[in-house]
Structure formats: structure tokens, C-alpha cells
Coordinates of C-alpha atoms in Angstrom, one line a residue:
X1 CA 63.9 33.6 125.8
X2 CA 61.8 33.7 122.7
X3 CA 60.7 37.0 121.3
X4 CA 63.7 39.0 122.6
X5 CA 66.3 40.7 120.1
X6 CA 69.9 41.7 121.0
X7 CA 71.4 45.0 119.6
X8 CA 75.2 45.4 119.0
X9 CA 76.3 49.1 119.9
X10 CA 80.0 48.7 119.5
X11 CA 80.2 50.3 116.1
X12 CA 78.3 53.4 117.3
X13 CA 80.5 53.9 120.3
X14 CA 83.6 53.8 118.1
X15 CA 82.2 56.5 115.8
X16 CA 81.4 58.8 118.8
X17 CA 85.0 58.4 120.1
X18 CA 86.4 59.3 116.7
X19 CA 84.3 62.5 116.5
X20 CA 85.4 63.5 120.0
X21 CA 89.1 63.0 119.1
X22 CA 88.6 65.1 115.9
X23 CA 86.9 67.9 117.9
X24 CA 89.7 68.0 120.5
X25 CA 92.3 68.0 117.7
X26 CA 90.6 70.9 116.0
X27 CA 90.5 72.8 119.3
X28 CA 94.2 72.1 119.9
X29 CA 95.0 73.3 116.4
X30 CA 93.2 76.5 117.1
X31 CA 95.1 77.1 120.3
X32 CA 98.4 76.3 118.6
X33 CA 97.5 78.6 115.7
X34 CA 96.6 81.4 118.1
X35 CA 99.8 80.9 120.1
X36 CA 101.8 81.0 116.8
X37 CA 99.9 84.1 115.8
X38 CA 100.8 85.8 119.2
X39 CA 104.4 84.8 118.8
X40 CA 104.5 86.2 115.3
X41 CA 102.9 89.4 116.5
X42 CA 105.4 89.7 119.4
X43 CA 108.3 89.0 117.1
X44 CA 107.0 91.6 114.7
X45 CA 106.7 94.2 117.5
X46 CA 110.2 93.3 118.7
X47 CA 111.5 93.5 115.1
X48 CA 109.8 96.8 114.4
X49 CA 111.2 98.3 117.7
X50 CA 114.7 97.0 116.7
X51 CA 114.4 98.5 113.2
X52 CA 113.3 101.8 114.8
X53 CA 116.2 101.9 117.2
X54 CA 118.7 101.0 114.4
X55 CA 117.2 103.8 112.2
X56 CA 117.7 106.3 115.0
X57 CA 121.3 105.2 115.6
X58 CA 122.2 105.5 111.9
X59 CA 120.4 109.0 111.8
X60 CA 122.6 110.1 114.7
X61 CA 125.7 108.7 113.0
X62 CA 124.8 110.9 110.0
X63 CA 124.7 114.0 112.2
X64 CA 128.0 113.2 114.1
X65 CA 129.9 112.1 111.0
X66 CA 129.0 115.3 109.2
X67 CA 129.8 117.5 112.2
X68 CA 133.3 116.0 112.5
X69 CA 133.8 116.3 108.7
X70 CA 132.8 120.0 108.6
X71 CA 135.0 120.9 111.6
X72 CA 137.9 119.0 110.0
X73 CA 137.4 121.1 106.8
X74 CA 137.3 124.3 108.9
X75 CA 140.6 123.3 110.6
X76 CA 142.2 122.9 107.2
X77 CA 140.7 126.1 105.8
X78 CA 139.3 128.4 108.5
X79 CA 138.1 131.0 106.0
X80 CA 135.4 128.8 104.4
X81 CA 131.8 130.0 104.6
X82 CA 128.9 127.7 105.5
X83 CA 127.8 127.5 101.8
X84 CA 131.3 126.4 100.8
X85 CA 131.3 123.8 103.6
X86 CA 128.0 122.1 102.8
X87 CA 128.7 122.2 99.0
X88 CA 131.5 119.7 99.5
X89 CA 129.8 117.5 102.2
X90 CA 128.4 114.0 101.6
X91 CA 124.6 113.8 101.5
X92 CA 124.3 110.1 102.3
X93 CA 126.1 107.3 104.1
X94 CA 125.7 104.0 105.8
X95 CA 126.7 102.1 109.0
X96 CA 129.6 99.7 108.6
X97 CA 129.1 96.1 109.7
X98 CA 125.3 96.1 109.4
X99 CA 123.5 95.8 106.1
X100 CA 120.5 98.0 105.0
X101 CA 121.3 100.8 107.5
X102 CA 121.7 104.2 105.7
X103 CA 121.1 107.9 106.2
X104 CA 120.3 110.8 104.0
X105 CA 121.2 114.4 104.8
X106 CA 119.6 117.7 104.1
X107 CA 121.3 121.0 105.0
X108 CA 119.6 124.4 105.3
X109 CA 121.2 127.8 106.0
X110 CA 118.8 130.7 106.7
X111 CA 119.6 133.6 104.5
X112 CA 122.3 135.9 105.9
X113 CA 122.9 133.9 109.1
X114 CA 125.7 131.7 110.4
X115 CA 123.3 129.0 111.5
X116 CA 123.2 125.5 110.0
X117 CA 120.2 123.2 110.2
X118 CA 121.1 119.6 109.4
X119 CA 118.4 116.9 109.0
X120 CA 119.4 113.3 109.0
X121 CA 116.9 110.6 107.8
X122 CA 117.9 107.2 109.2
X123 CA 116.6 104.0 107.4
X124 CA 116.7 100.3 108.5
X125 CA 114.5 98.2 106.2
X126 CA 111.0 99.7 106.7
X127 CA 112.1 101.5 110.0
X128 CA 112.7 105.2 109.7
X129 CA 113.7 108.0 112.0
X130 CA 114.2 111.7 111.3
X131 CA 116.5 113.9 113.4
X132 CA 117.3 117.6 113.0
X133 CA 120.4 119.2 114.6
X134 CA 121.2 122.9 114.8
X135 CA 124.8 124.3 114.6
X136 CA 126.4 127.7 114.6
X137 CA 129.6 128.7 112.8
X138 CA 131.7 130.6 115.3
X139 CA 134.4 132.8 113.7
X140 CA 138.0 132.5 114.7
X141 CA 139.5 134.9 117.2
X142 CA 142.8 136.0 118.7
X143 CA 142.9 136.6 122.4
X144 CA 145.5 137.5 125.0
X145 CA 145.5 135.5 128.2
X146 CA 147.4 136.6 131.3
X147 CA 150.1 134.4 132.8
X148 CA 148.2 134.9 136.1
X149 CA 144.8 133.9 134.6
X150 CA 144.9 130.2 135.6
X151 CA 143.9 130.2 139.2
X152 CA 145.9 127.7 141.3
X153 CA 148.3 125.7 139.1
X154 CA 150.9 123.2 140.3
X155 CA 152.6 122.0 137.2
X156 CA 153.9 118.8 138.9
X157 CA 151.2 118.5 141.6
X158 CA 149.0 120.2 144.1
X159 CA 148.5 119.2 147.8
X160 CA 145.8 120.8 149.9
X161 CA 145.4 120.1 153.6
X162 CA 143.8 121.9 156.5
X163 CA 140.3 123.4 156.4
X164 CA 140.8 126.4 154.2
X165 CA 138.7 127.4 151.2
X166 CA 139.8 128.0 147.7
X167 CA 137.4 130.2 145.8
X168 CA 137.4 133.4 143.7
X169 CA 136.4 137.0 143.7
X170 CA 136.8 140.0 141.4
X171 CA 139.0 142.8 142.9
X172 CA 137.8 145.2 140.2
X173 CA 134.5 145.3 142.1
X174 CA 135.8 145.4 145.6
X175 CA 137.6 143.4 148.3
X176 CA 137.0 139.8 149.0
X177 CA 133.6 139.1 150.6
X178 CA 132.7 142.8 150.4
X179 CA 128.9 143.4 149.9
X180 CA 128.5 144.9 146.4
X181 CA 125.8 147.1 145.0
X182 CA 123.6 144.1 144.2
X183 CA 123.7 143.2 147.9
X184 CA 125.7 140.1 147.0
X185 CA 129.0 139.3 148.6
X186 CA 132.1 139.5 146.3
X187 CA 132.6 135.7 146.5
X188 CA 132.5 133.5 143.4
X189 CA 133.0 129.8 142.5
X190 CA 135.3 130.4 139.5
X191 CA 138.6 129.1 140.9
X192 CA 140.5 126.4 139.1
X193 CA 143.0 124.0 140.7
X194 CA 145.0 122.1 138.1
X195 CA 148.2 120.3 137.2
X196 CA 149.9 120.1 133.8
X197 CA 152.3 117.2 133.7
X198 CA 152.1 113.4 133.6
X199 CA 152.4 111.4 136.9
X200 CA 151.4 114.4 139.0
X201 CA 148.7 114.3 141.6
X202 CA 146.2 116.5 143.2
X203 CA 145.9 115.4 146.8
X204 CA 143.2 116.7 149.2
X205 CA 143.8 115.7 152.7
X206 CA 141.9 118.3 154.6
X207 CA 138.3 119.3 155.0
X208 CA 138.5 122.3 152.8
X209 CA 136.3 123.4 149.9
X210 CA 137.2 124.2 146.3
X211 CA 134.7 126.5 144.8
X212 CA 135.4 125.8 141.2
X213 CA 137.0 123.0 139.0
X214 CA 139.7 120.5 139.7
X215 CA 141.8 119.4 136.7
X216 CA 144.6 116.8 136.9
X217 CA 146.8 115.5 134.2
X218 CA 147.8 112.8 136.6
X219 CA 145.4 111.4 139.3
X220 CA 143.2 112.9 142.0
X221 CA 143.1 111.6 145.6
X222 CA 140.6 112.7 148.3
X223 CA 142.0 111.5 151.6
X224 CA 139.3 113.2 153.7
X225 CA 136.0 114.9 153.3
X226 CA 136.2 117.7 150.8
X227 CA 133.8 119.6 148.6
X228 CA 134.4 120.5 144.9
X229 CA 131.7 122.9 143.6
X230 CA 132.5 122.4 139.9
X231 CA 133.8 119.6 137.7
X232 CA 136.7 117.2 138.3
X233 CA 138.7 115.8 135.4
X234 CA 141.7 113.4 135.6
X235 CA 143.9 111.9 132.9
X236 CA 144.5 109.2 135.5
X237 CA 142.2 108.0 138.2
X238 CA 139.9 109.7 140.8
X239 CA 139.7 108.2 144.3
X240 CA 137.2 109.8 146.7
X241 CA 136.6 108.8 150.3
X242 CA 134.9 110.0 153.5
X243 CA 131.8 111.9 152.3
X244 CA 133.4 114.0 149.7
X245 CA 131.1 115.8 147.2
X246 CA 131.4 117.1 143.7
X247 CA 128.9 119.7 142.5
X248 CA 129.5 119.1 138.8
X249 CA 130.7 116.2 136.6
X250 CA 133.5 113.7 137.2
X251 CA 135.6 112.2 134.3
X252 CA 138.6 110.0 134.5
X253 CA 140.7 108.5 131.7
X254 CA 141.4 105.6 134.0
X255 CA 138.9 104.7 136.8
X256 CA 136.5 106.4 139.2
X257 CA 136.1 105.2 142.8
X258 CA 134.1 106.8 145.6
X259 CA 133.2 105.7 149.1
X260 CA 130.2 107.8 150.5
X261 CA 129.4 111.3 149.5
X262 CA 127.6 112.5 146.3
X263 CA 128.1 113.8 142.8
X264 CA 125.5 116.2 141.4
X265 CA 126.4 115.6 137.7
X266 CA 127.6 112.7 135.6
X267 CA 130.4 110.1 136.1
X268 CA 132.5 109.1 133.0
X269 CA 135.4 106.7 133.2
X270 CA 137.3 104.5 130.8
X271 CA 138.4 101.6 133.0
X272 CA 135.6 101.1 135.6
X273 CA 133.3 102.9 138.1
X274 CA 132.9 101.8 141.7
X275 CA 130.6 103.8 143.9
X276 CA 129.6 102.7 147.4
X277 CA 126.8 104.6 149.3
X278 CA 127.2 107.5 146.8
X279 CA 124.4 109.5 145.4
X280 CA 124.8 110.3 141.7
X281 CA 122.6 113.0 140.2
X282 CA 123.3 112.3 136.5
X283 CA 124.4 109.5 134.1
X284 CA 127.1 106.9 134.7
X285 CA 129.2 106.0 131.6
X286 CA 132.1 103.6 131.5
X287 CA 133.9 101.5 128.9
X288 CA 134.5 99.0 131.8
X289 CA 132.3 97.7 134.5
X290 CA 130.0 99.5 137.0
X291 CA 129.8 98.2 140.6
X292 CA 127.3 100.3 142.7
X293 CA 126.0 99.7 146.2
X294 CA 123.4 101.9 147.9
X295 CA 121.6 105.2 147.2
X296 CA 120.6 106.3 143.7
X297 CA 121.6 107.2 140.2
X298 CA 119.6 110.0 138.7
X299 CA 120.3 109.3 135.0
X300 CA 121.1 106.5 132.6
X301 CA 123.8 103.8 132.8
X302 CA 125.9 102.8 129.8
X303 CA 128.7 100.2 130.4
X304 CA 131.0 98.3 128.1
X305 CA 131.3 95.5 130.7
X306 CA 129.2 94.1 133.5
X307 CA 126.7 96.2 135.6
X308 CA 126.2 95.0 139.2
X309 CA 123.7 96.9 141.3
X310 CA 122.9 96.3 144.9
X311 CA 120.1 98.3 146.6
X312 CA 120.5 101.1 144.1
X313 CA 117.6 103.1 142.6
X314 CA 118.2 104.1 139.0
X315 CA 115.9 106.7 137.4
X316 CA 117.1 105.9 133.9
X317 CA 117.9 103.0 131.6
X318 CA 120.7 100.5 132.4
X319 CA 122.5 99.4 129.3
X320 CA 125.5 97.0 129.1
X321 CA 127.4 95.2 126.4
X322 CA 128.0 92.3 128.9
X323 CA 126.0 91.0 131.9
X324 CA 123.4 92.7 134.1
X325 CA 122.9 91.9 137.8
X326 CA 120.5 93.5 140.2
X327 CA 119.8 92.9 143.9
X328 CA 116.8 94.8 145.2
X329 CA 116.5 98.5 144.2
X330 CA 114.8 99.7 141.1
X331 CA 115.6 100.6 137.5
X332 CA 113.6 102.2 134.6
X333 CA 114.7 99.5 132.2
X334 CA 117.4 97.0 131.2
X335 CA 119.2 96.5 127.9
X336 CA 121.8 93.7 128.0
X337 CA 123.7 92.1 125.1
X338 CA 124.3 89.1 127.4
X339 CA 122.7 87.8 130.6
X340 CA 120.3 89.3 133.1
X341 CA 120.1 88.2 136.7
X342 CA 117.5 89.6 139.2
X343 CA 118.6 87.9 142.4
X344 CA 115.9 89.3 144.7
X345 CA 112.1 89.4 144.7
X346 CA 112.5 93.1 145.6
X347 CA 114.3 93.9 142.4
X348 CA 112.1 96.3 140.5
X349 CA 112.2 96.9 136.7
X350 CA 109.5 99.4 135.9
X351 CA 106.9 98.3 133.3
X352 CA 108.8 95.0 132.7
X353 CA 111.1 97.0 130.5
X354 CA 113.7 94.3 129.9
X355 CA 115.5 93.3 126.7
X356 CA 118.4 90.9 126.7
X357 CA 120.1 88.5 124.4
X358 CA 121.7 85.9 126.7
X359 CA 120.1 83.8 129.5
X360 CA 117.8 85.0 132.2
X361 CA 118.0 84.1 135.9
X362 CA 115.0 85.5 137.8
X363 CA 114.0 85.2 141.5
X364 CA 110.7 83.3 142.2
X365 CA 108.4 86.4 142.1
X366 CA 110.1 87.2 138.8
X367 CA 108.6 83.9 137.4
X368 CA 111.8 82.0 137.3
X369 CA 110.1 78.8 136.3
X370 CA 111.0 77.2 133.0
X371 CA 107.8 78.5 131.3
X372 CA 108.4 82.1 132.5
X373 CA 107.3 84.7 129.9
X374 CA 110.5 86.7 130.7
X375 CA 112.5 83.8 129.2
X376 CA 111.1 84.5 125.7
X377 CA 110.3 87.4 123.4
X378 CA 109.9 90.3 123.6
X379 CA 112.1 90.2 126.8
X380 CA 114.6 87.7 125.6
X381 CA 115.5 89.3 122.2
X382 CA 116.1 87.1 119.2
X383 CA 119.0 88.0 117.0
X384 CA 120.1 90.7 116.3
X385 CA 121.1 91.6 119.9
X386 CA 119.7 94.8 121.6
X387 CA 121.2 97.9 119.9
X388 CA 123.2 100.1 122.3
X389 CA 124.9 103.4 121.9
X390 CA 128.6 103.2 121.4
X391 CA 130.4 103.9 124.7
X392 CA 132.3 107.2 124.4
X393 CA 135.8 107.4 125.8
X394 CA 137.1 110.1 128.1
X395 CA 139.8 112.0 126.2
X396 CA 143.1 113.0 127.7
X397 CA 143.8 116.7 128.2
X398 CA 147.0 117.9 126.5
X399 CA 150.2 117.4 128.5
X400 CA 152.8 120.2 128.9
X401 CA 155.5 119.6 126.3
X402 CA 157.4 122.7 127.3
X403 CA 156.5 124.6 124.2
X404 CA 153.5 126.8 123.8
X405 CA 151.9 126.9 120.3
X406 CA 150.1 130.3 120.1
X407 CA 148.0 129.0 117.2
X408 CA 146.6 126.0 119.1
X409 CA 144.0 127.1 121.7
X410 CA 144.2 123.8 123.4
X411 CA 147.9 123.8 123.9
X412 CA 149.2 124.6 127.4
X413 CA 152.5 124.8 129.1
X414 CA 153.7 125.5 132.6
X415 CA 156.0 128.2 131.6
X416 CA 154.7 130.2 128.7
X417 CA 157.0 133.1 129.5
X418 CA 160.2 131.2 129.5
X419 CA 161.1 132.6 132.9
X420 CA 164.6 131.3 133.2
X421 CA 165.8 133.1 130.1
X422 CA 163.9 136.2 131.2
X423 CA 165.6 136.3 134.6
X424 CA 169.0 135.5 133.1
X425 CA 168.6 138.5 130.8
X426 CA 167.9 140.8 133.8
X427 CA 170.8 139.1 135.7
X428 CA 173.3 140.1 133.0
X429 CA 172.8 143.7 134.1
X430 CA 173.2 143.0 137.8
X431 CA 177.0 142.3 138.1
X432 CA 177.5 145.1 140.6
X433 CA 174.3 144.4 142.7
X434 CA 174.7 144.8 146.4
X435 CA 172.8 143.4 149.4
X436 CA 169.9 145.2 150.9
X437 CA 169.6 144.8 154.6
X438 CA 166.7 146.7 156.3
X439 CA 166.6 146.5 160.1
X440 CA 164.7 148.3 162.9
X441 CA 166.5 149.0 166.1
X442 CA 164.5 149.3 169.3
X443 CA 161.8 151.9 169.0
X444 CA 163.4 153.6 166.0
X445 CA 161.9 152.8 162.6
X446 CA 163.5 153.1 159.2
X447 CA 161.6 153.2 156.0
X448 CA 163.1 152.1 152.7
X449 CA 161.3 153.6 149.7
X450 CA 161.2 152.2 146.2
X451 CA 160.5 154.4 143.2
X452 CA 160.8 154.1 139.5
X453 CA 164.3 155.7 139.6
X454 CA 165.9 154.6 142.8
X455 CA 165.7 152.8 146.1
X456 CA 166.6 154.9 149.2
X457 CA 165.8 155.4 152.8
X458 CA 163.1 158.0 153.2
X459 CA 163.3 157.6 156.9
X460 CA 166.7 156.7 158.6
X461 CA 166.6 156.1 162.4
X462 CA 170.2 155.0 163.0
X463 CA 173.0 157.3 164.2
X464 CA 175.3 155.9 161.5
X465 CA 175.5 157.2 158.0
X466 CA 172.7 156.4 155.7
X467 CA 173.6 154.0 152.8
X468 CA 173.7 155.5 149.4
X469 CA 170.7 155.3 147.2
X470 CA 170.6 152.5 144.5
X471 CA 169.8 153.9 141.1
X472 CA 167.6 151.9 138.7
X473 CA 169.2 150.1 135.7
X474 CA 167.7 149.9 132.3
X475 CA 167.2 146.2 131.3
X476 CA 164.7 144.1 129.4
X477 CA 162.1 141.9 131.0
X478 CA 159.3 140.1 129.3
X479 CA 160.1 141.8 126.0
X480 CA 160.0 145.3 127.3
X481 CA 162.7 147.8 128.5
X482 CA 162.3 148.4 132.2
X483 CA 164.0 150.6 134.8
X484 CA 164.9 147.9 137.4
X485 CA 166.3 148.3 140.9
X486 CA 169.1 145.7 141.2
X487 CA 170.0 144.0 144.5
X488 CA 171.9 140.8 145.5
X489 CA 170.4 139.3 148.7
X490 CA 167.4 141.2 150.2
X491 CA 166.7 140.8 154.0
X492 CA 163.9 142.9 155.4
X493 CA 163.2 143.1 159.2
X494 CA 161.7 146.6 159.0
X495 CA 159.7 148.7 156.7
X496 CA 159.8 148.9 152.9
X497 CA 157.3 150.8 150.7
X498 CA 156.6 151.7 147.1
X499 CA 156.3 155.4 146.4
X500 CA 152.8 156.5 145.6
X501 CA 152.0 156.5 141.9
X502 CA 155.1 154.4 140.9
X503 CA 155.2 151.1 139.2
X504 CA 158.5 149.6 140.5
X505 CA 160.4 146.6 139.2
X506 CA 162.8 145.1 141.7
X507 CA 165.4 142.3 141.1
X508 CA 166.9 140.1 143.8
X509 CA 170.0 138.3 142.4
X510 CA 170.1 136.1 145.5
X511 CA 167.4 135.4 148.1
X512 CA 164.5 137.6 149.2
X513 CA 163.5 137.4 152.9
X514 CA 160.7 139.3 154.6
X515 CA 160.6 138.3 158.3
X516 CA 159.8 139.4 161.8
X517 CA 157.3 142.3 162.3
X518 CA 158.3 143.7 158.9
X519 CA 155.9 145.5 156.5
X520 CA 155.7 145.9 152.8
X521 CA 153.4 148.7 151.7
X522 CA 152.1 149.3 148.2
X523 CA 149.8 152.4 148.0
X524 CA 146.8 152.8 145.7
X525 CA 147.6 153.0 141.9
X526 CA 151.1 151.7 142.5
X527 CA 152.7 148.3 142.0
X528 CA 155.7 146.2 142.7
X529 CA 157.0 143.6 140.3
X530 CA 159.5 141.4 142.2
X531 CA 161.9 139.2 140.2
X532 CA 163.8 136.7 142.2
X533 CA 166.6 134.3 141.1
X534 CA 167.0 132.7 144.5
X535 CA 164.5 131.6 147.1
X536 CA 161.7 133.9 148.4
X537 CA 160.5 133.6 152.0
X538 CA 157.7 135.7 153.6
X539 CA 157.9 134.8 157.3
X540 CA 155.4 134.8 160.1
X541 CA 154.6 138.2 161.6
X542 CA 155.0 140.0 158.3
X543 CA 152.4 142.2 156.8
X544 CA 151.9 143.1 153.1
X545 CA 149.6 146.0 152.6
X546 CA 148.3 146.3 149.0
X547 CA 145.4 148.2 147.4
X548 CA 142.0 146.6 147.3
X549 CA 142.1 146.4 143.5
X550 CA 144.5 143.8 142.2
X551 CA 145.3 145.7 139.0
X552 CA 146.4 149.3 138.5
X553 CA 144.6 151.5 136.0
X554 CA 147.3 150.4 133.5
X555 CA 146.5 146.7 134.1
X556 CA 149.6 145.9 136.1
X557 CA 149.2 143.5 139.1
X558 CA 149.8 145.5 142.3
X559 CA 152.2 142.9 143.6
X560 CA 153.6 140.2 141.3
X561 CA 156.4 137.7 142.0
X562 CA 158.4 136.1 139.3
X563 CA 160.8 133.3 140.4
X564 CA 163.2 131.3 138.3
X565 CA 164.6 129.3 141.3
X566 CA 165.1 125.6 140.5
X567 CA 167.4 124.6 143.4
X568 CA 166.9 121.9 145.9
X569 CA 166.8 121.9 149.7
X570 CA 164.3 124.8 150.2
X571 CA 161.1 125.8 148.5
X572 CA 161.5 128.5 145.9
X573 CA 158.6 130.5 147.3
X574 CA 157.4 130.0 150.8
X575 CA 154.7 132.0 152.7
X576 CA 154.9 130.8 156.4
X577 CA 152.1 130.7 158.9
X578 CA 151.3 133.8 160.9
X579 CA 151.5 136.2 158.0
X580 CA 149.1 139.0 158.8
X581 CA 147.8 139.4 155.2
X582 CA 149.0 139.0 151.7
X583 CA 148.0 139.7 148.1
X584 CA 150.3 138.4 145.4
X585 CA 150.3 137.1 141.8
X586 CA 153.0 134.3 142.0
X587 CA 154.7 133.0 138.8
X588 CA 157.2 130.3 139.8
X589 CA 157.0 127.4 137.2
X590 CA 160.5 126.0 138.2
X591 CA 160.0 126.4 142.0
X592 CA 158.0 124.6 144.7
X593 CA 155.5 127.0 146.3
X594 CA 154.4 126.4 149.9
X595 CA 151.6 128.5 151.5
X596 CA 151.0 127.7 155.2
X597 CA 148.8 130.3 156.8
X598 CA 145.9 130.8 159.1
X599 CA 144.9 133.9 157.2
X600 CA 143.6 134.5 153.7
X601 CA 145.9 134.6 150.6
X602 CA 144.5 136.6 147.7
X603 CA 145.8 136.6 144.1
X604 CA 147.0 133.6 142.1
X605 CA 149.6 130.9 142.3
X606 CA 151.6 129.1 139.6
X607 CA 154.4 126.8 140.7
X608 CA 156.2 123.6 140.0
X609 CA 154.5 122.0 143.0
X610 CA 152.0 123.8 145.1
X611 CA 151.3 122.9 148.8
X612 CA 148.6 124.7 150.7
X613 CA 148.0 124.1 154.4
X614 CA 146.4 125.8 157.4
X615 CA 143.0 127.2 158.1
X616 CA 143.4 130.1 155.8
X617 CA 141.9 130.3 152.3
X618 CA 143.2 131.1 148.9
X619 CA 140.9 133.5 147.0
X620 CA 141.8 133.7 143.3
X621 CA 141.4 137.2 141.9
X622 CA 139.6 136.9 138.6
X623 CA 140.8 140.4 137.7
X624 CA 144.3 139.0 137.2
X625 CA 143.0 137.3 134.0
X626 CA 143.1 140.8 132.4
X627 CA 146.6 141.6 133.6
X628 CA 148.8 143.2 130.9
X629 CA 152.1 141.9 132.1
X630 CA 153.2 138.6 130.7
X631 CA 150.3 138.1 128.3
X632 CA 150.2 135.1 126.0
X633 CA 148.3 135.4 122.7
X634 CA 146.4 132.4 121.4
X635 CA 144.4 132.0 118.2
X636 CA 141.1 130.2 118.2
X637 CA 140.1 128.8 114.7
X638 CA 136.6 129.0 113.2
X639 CA 134.5 126.0 114.3
X640 CA 131.0 124.7 114.4
X641 CA 129.2 124.7 117.7
X642 CA 126.2 122.3 118.4
X643 CA 123.2 124.3 119.5
X644 CA 120.7 121.5 120.2
X645 CA 118.1 119.2 118.6
X646 CA 114.9 120.3 116.9
X647 CA 111.7 118.4 117.0
X648 CA 110.2 117.2 113.7

């Protein structure tokens, strides 16, 4: 048609499309730049946190390195003052293996005091942490410890069965369980049950309680429910079953394993920790792995190997040098140098407090999709890996080498008195010793009385002639000259007593047997020291009457038993069931000691192997730690003691 014009819009449409593409490209660039900016910010936050952590670690290293150095200098020269010590110490250092980690130290000693304030400034690039630790210089001392001051000691092992209780009391204040002036019963939790040699065991197979500490050079086995009020330490392993409880800490040079029950304090083991349905009040530290099921852990976890938690609530931080796995339960935070697996949607990590260096495997509600934020920074940590504290190792307690070093406060031996030589010295004076045979006949009663000078019948009920008195012989025992009543075999089926006000020493070259309805009576402010080369048996039906106080006014145990028996076939010291009552301080490092009684034993026990059975209890008398017979002097060198951290 004429008069109409056509217009071509193709070029205009192409221009509009180009503008649209440019705008979209600019918007994408802005989004990419913002994302890169966020990533850079996150990386900087993660890097700053890492630097801060490294700075704290190197600051701690400065404190601990200096503490160890100063104590080593004191050990070499115990007479140094604090001023002399810090004059020679290094004021700076670094961490090996990681560059740009260093610390600087500043020491301060208040005028006229024995206090040391040590400030350590840790540096890692621009990260900095300041720590201040306080120490006290404790002067060396020399002290005398009684041979009866150890509680219950089985050098080669302790076995406790039955339902009795092992606890302590102080006889200087009154009898066991007596109500004192403060309206409190005279019952304490200061008993110690321990062994001293390799390959020994402490075996608990009853339902009894130990109100104190348990220390084993070998291993510890709980074969039934038992309660330990204090700490448990083993140079071997600790196995606990059937709802046993520990009121303090548990440490094992090997492994720790518990089925049911609870631990109020910390668990520390070198090999691994395995707890099932066990409530832990403190931290768990292991150089190996931790496998925990059920209940809770009240502190932090630090493991050199994998951590596997199933339905466990952890109040603290879980840290591992290997992999971390959690099924349900909760934890304050996670630090893993390798992988993290949260296999349940009910696994709770408070505040998303997760840092790991390996791969992440999360349940669906933990955003396990490929684009999950938990698979990238700051949760997945870029090199370097999360910084963890070094896992400390449980140290072995010293093993008895048979020789006591009086200058080493940590040295210990089963036989500090050298009892065999001491008894042989007494025995050399007993060539003419005769048997002592005390018998009651019918209703008539005879009484044999022991004094410092002689042993004689103060009451003789038989129609036959009374035996001649046995005069005391002067001999040496435990480094002192003693008047000693010498006998061969002693058999008592009657009554024997110590004369009032006398401290008697009696020697049995053969066996000592107290049986039947016999009695041994020791009056107030008197004592009987019984030295036995053969076996000693206190049979059922016997009664031993002793003063309430375990020590005389001169510091002598009211009834002490020294045995050098090392034979086989019978126990060196045996207290049979049915004994009416007994108080004794038993020292028998070469003999097995067996106490089987339904009544209470009071005093102390040291034997080669100690076996306790029955419903009766053992009540360690703390007063025996001050006994003046058989004391061993030890010297404690000057040393620094950590007194706590100070805020800056």
C-alpha cells in the first residue's frame, strides 16, 4: 500500500539485550565479591583465633619450662635462694617445630618473701597472650615416718572380700566411732590401701568400702560393687564392674575400664578409657582412645586417639588428635585434627562450636548436603590444624627395689627396717629359749604375767609345781638395747597379761599361737612388742584387751607384732574369724597376712600379701604414724610449689 513506511527494530533489541547481560554480570560480580569478602573475613577470624590459641600455648610452655628448670636447679643445689635461681634462668624461648612462636619471661619476687611471680608473654605473629603464674619456694625438711604409718600395705598384693569397711580414726582422741567433743564421730577417711611391687594386684571382690586412697604398683580389679572414697592409682590397669564408685580421681599407667557406677573426679590413662553407663564428674584424659556410652562427663575430654561417644552429655570441650564420633548426646565443643562424624540428628554441639581439619559427615539436620556451611571455614579449619594441648602421660610410681634411700622422699620399700636381720640379731641371744605353754584346766585359771624383767605366773591354779620364771635377756632390736623375754614356741590357751606400767618386749623363736577362750590383756600406759620368727596365729574365741589409745605416753604402740617368717604352707600372720576384738600394729613384710573376722580390727597392717575377709572392718589408727618404734628418716629437698594463676 502506498503511503506506509516499515521500521526495522532488530538493532534496538540487540542493544537492550546487551545492556541486560551487562547489568546481570555486574550483579553477579558484586555477589561474588561479597562472598569472597565474607570468606576472607571468616578466614581472618579463624586465623586470628588460631594465632591467639598458639600464643597461649607458647605462653604456657614458657611457664612450665621455667618451672621444670628451676626445680632441676634446686635439686642440684638445694641451698639456692629465689634471687640466685632467677638470675640464671632464661628470659625467652620458642616452640620447636613451629616458626614465629616465642615467649618472653618476667620474674618478680616481693621483698622479703619466698613467693615468685612469673609472667610469660606468648607471641604468634600478631597474636599475643599474657599469663602470670605464682609459685612458692618450700624449704627442705627432714622428717621421721613410722614403719606403721602406711595404713594397709600388701607389698605383693591385697585381696579384700566380704562386706567390711576399711577406714581410719585417731586413737589419741578416743576409741573408734566414739563421739568427740565436737559432736563428731571419731571416724575418718584417711586410710590407704596399697601395694609396692610389680605384677601385684589389689582385688576387691566384696561389697565393702575403702574410706581413703587405693594405690597399686600392679593392677586394680573390682569384681563386685565397692566404694573408694579417695583416689585410685595403678601402674597397670584399673577394671571396675557392678556399680562401683570412686570419690576422687582415677589414674592408670595402662588402661581404665568401668561398667556402671560413677567417678566424682577425673580419669587419666595412657592406653585407653572405656566407660559404659558411668557418670564422670571431672575430665577424661587419655593418650589412647575414649569409648563412652551413656550418662555424662562433667569436664573436658582430651584424647590422643579416637573419641566415640554414644548418648553421653559432655559439659566441656572434646579434643582429639584423631577422629571424633558422636551419636546423640551433647557436647560443649569439638576440636579434631582429623574427621568429625555426627551420626544422629539428636547430636548436640552447643553454639556450633566445631573445628576440625579432616572431613565432615553430618546427619541430615546437621546440613549434610554438599553445600553445608559445616563443611567449610570456620568449622572445617584450613591449615594449620586445630591446636590442642599436649596429652600428659600418667607417671609410674616408684617400685620397691629393696633399698630405702633416706635422701629421696619418693623412695619406698616394703621392708625399711630390714626385719630379717633384726630378728636374727635377737635370735642369736635365744639359744637356750624354752617353750611357753599356758593352759587353763577346768574352772581353775592361771595368769602368766609379763614384765620388763621376767615372765612368771602371777596366778597358778594347778596342783603341780609352778614353772620357774623366765628372766629377760639384754639384746639389740631396731638399733636399741632391749630387755627381751626369750621363748621358743608359745602356745596360749589361758590368760596372759602385761604388768601395769611396763613396756614388754617378747621374742618367740618358733611359733606363737593364741587359741580357744584365751585372753591377752595390756593395761593402760603399758605395751607389748612381740617379735616372731615363726608363724603367728590368733584363733577364734580369743580376746585381746588393749588400751583405747594406740600409743603409750612414750610413743610406743600398745601392741605391735614384728614377723620375719618367710616359710611356705601357712600364713605368717593369721587372725581367724571369731576373734572377740583386736588392736595391733602388724609389720610382716616377708609374710602373708590373713585377717578373717566378723569383728573390727584396729591398728595397721604391713605384709607381703594381705587378705581381708568377713563382715568386720579394718580401722587404721592414724596415731600410729607418730610411733617412735621403727622410725625411718627421710629428707625432702627444697622445691617450688605452684600456687595458681593470676589474672592480668
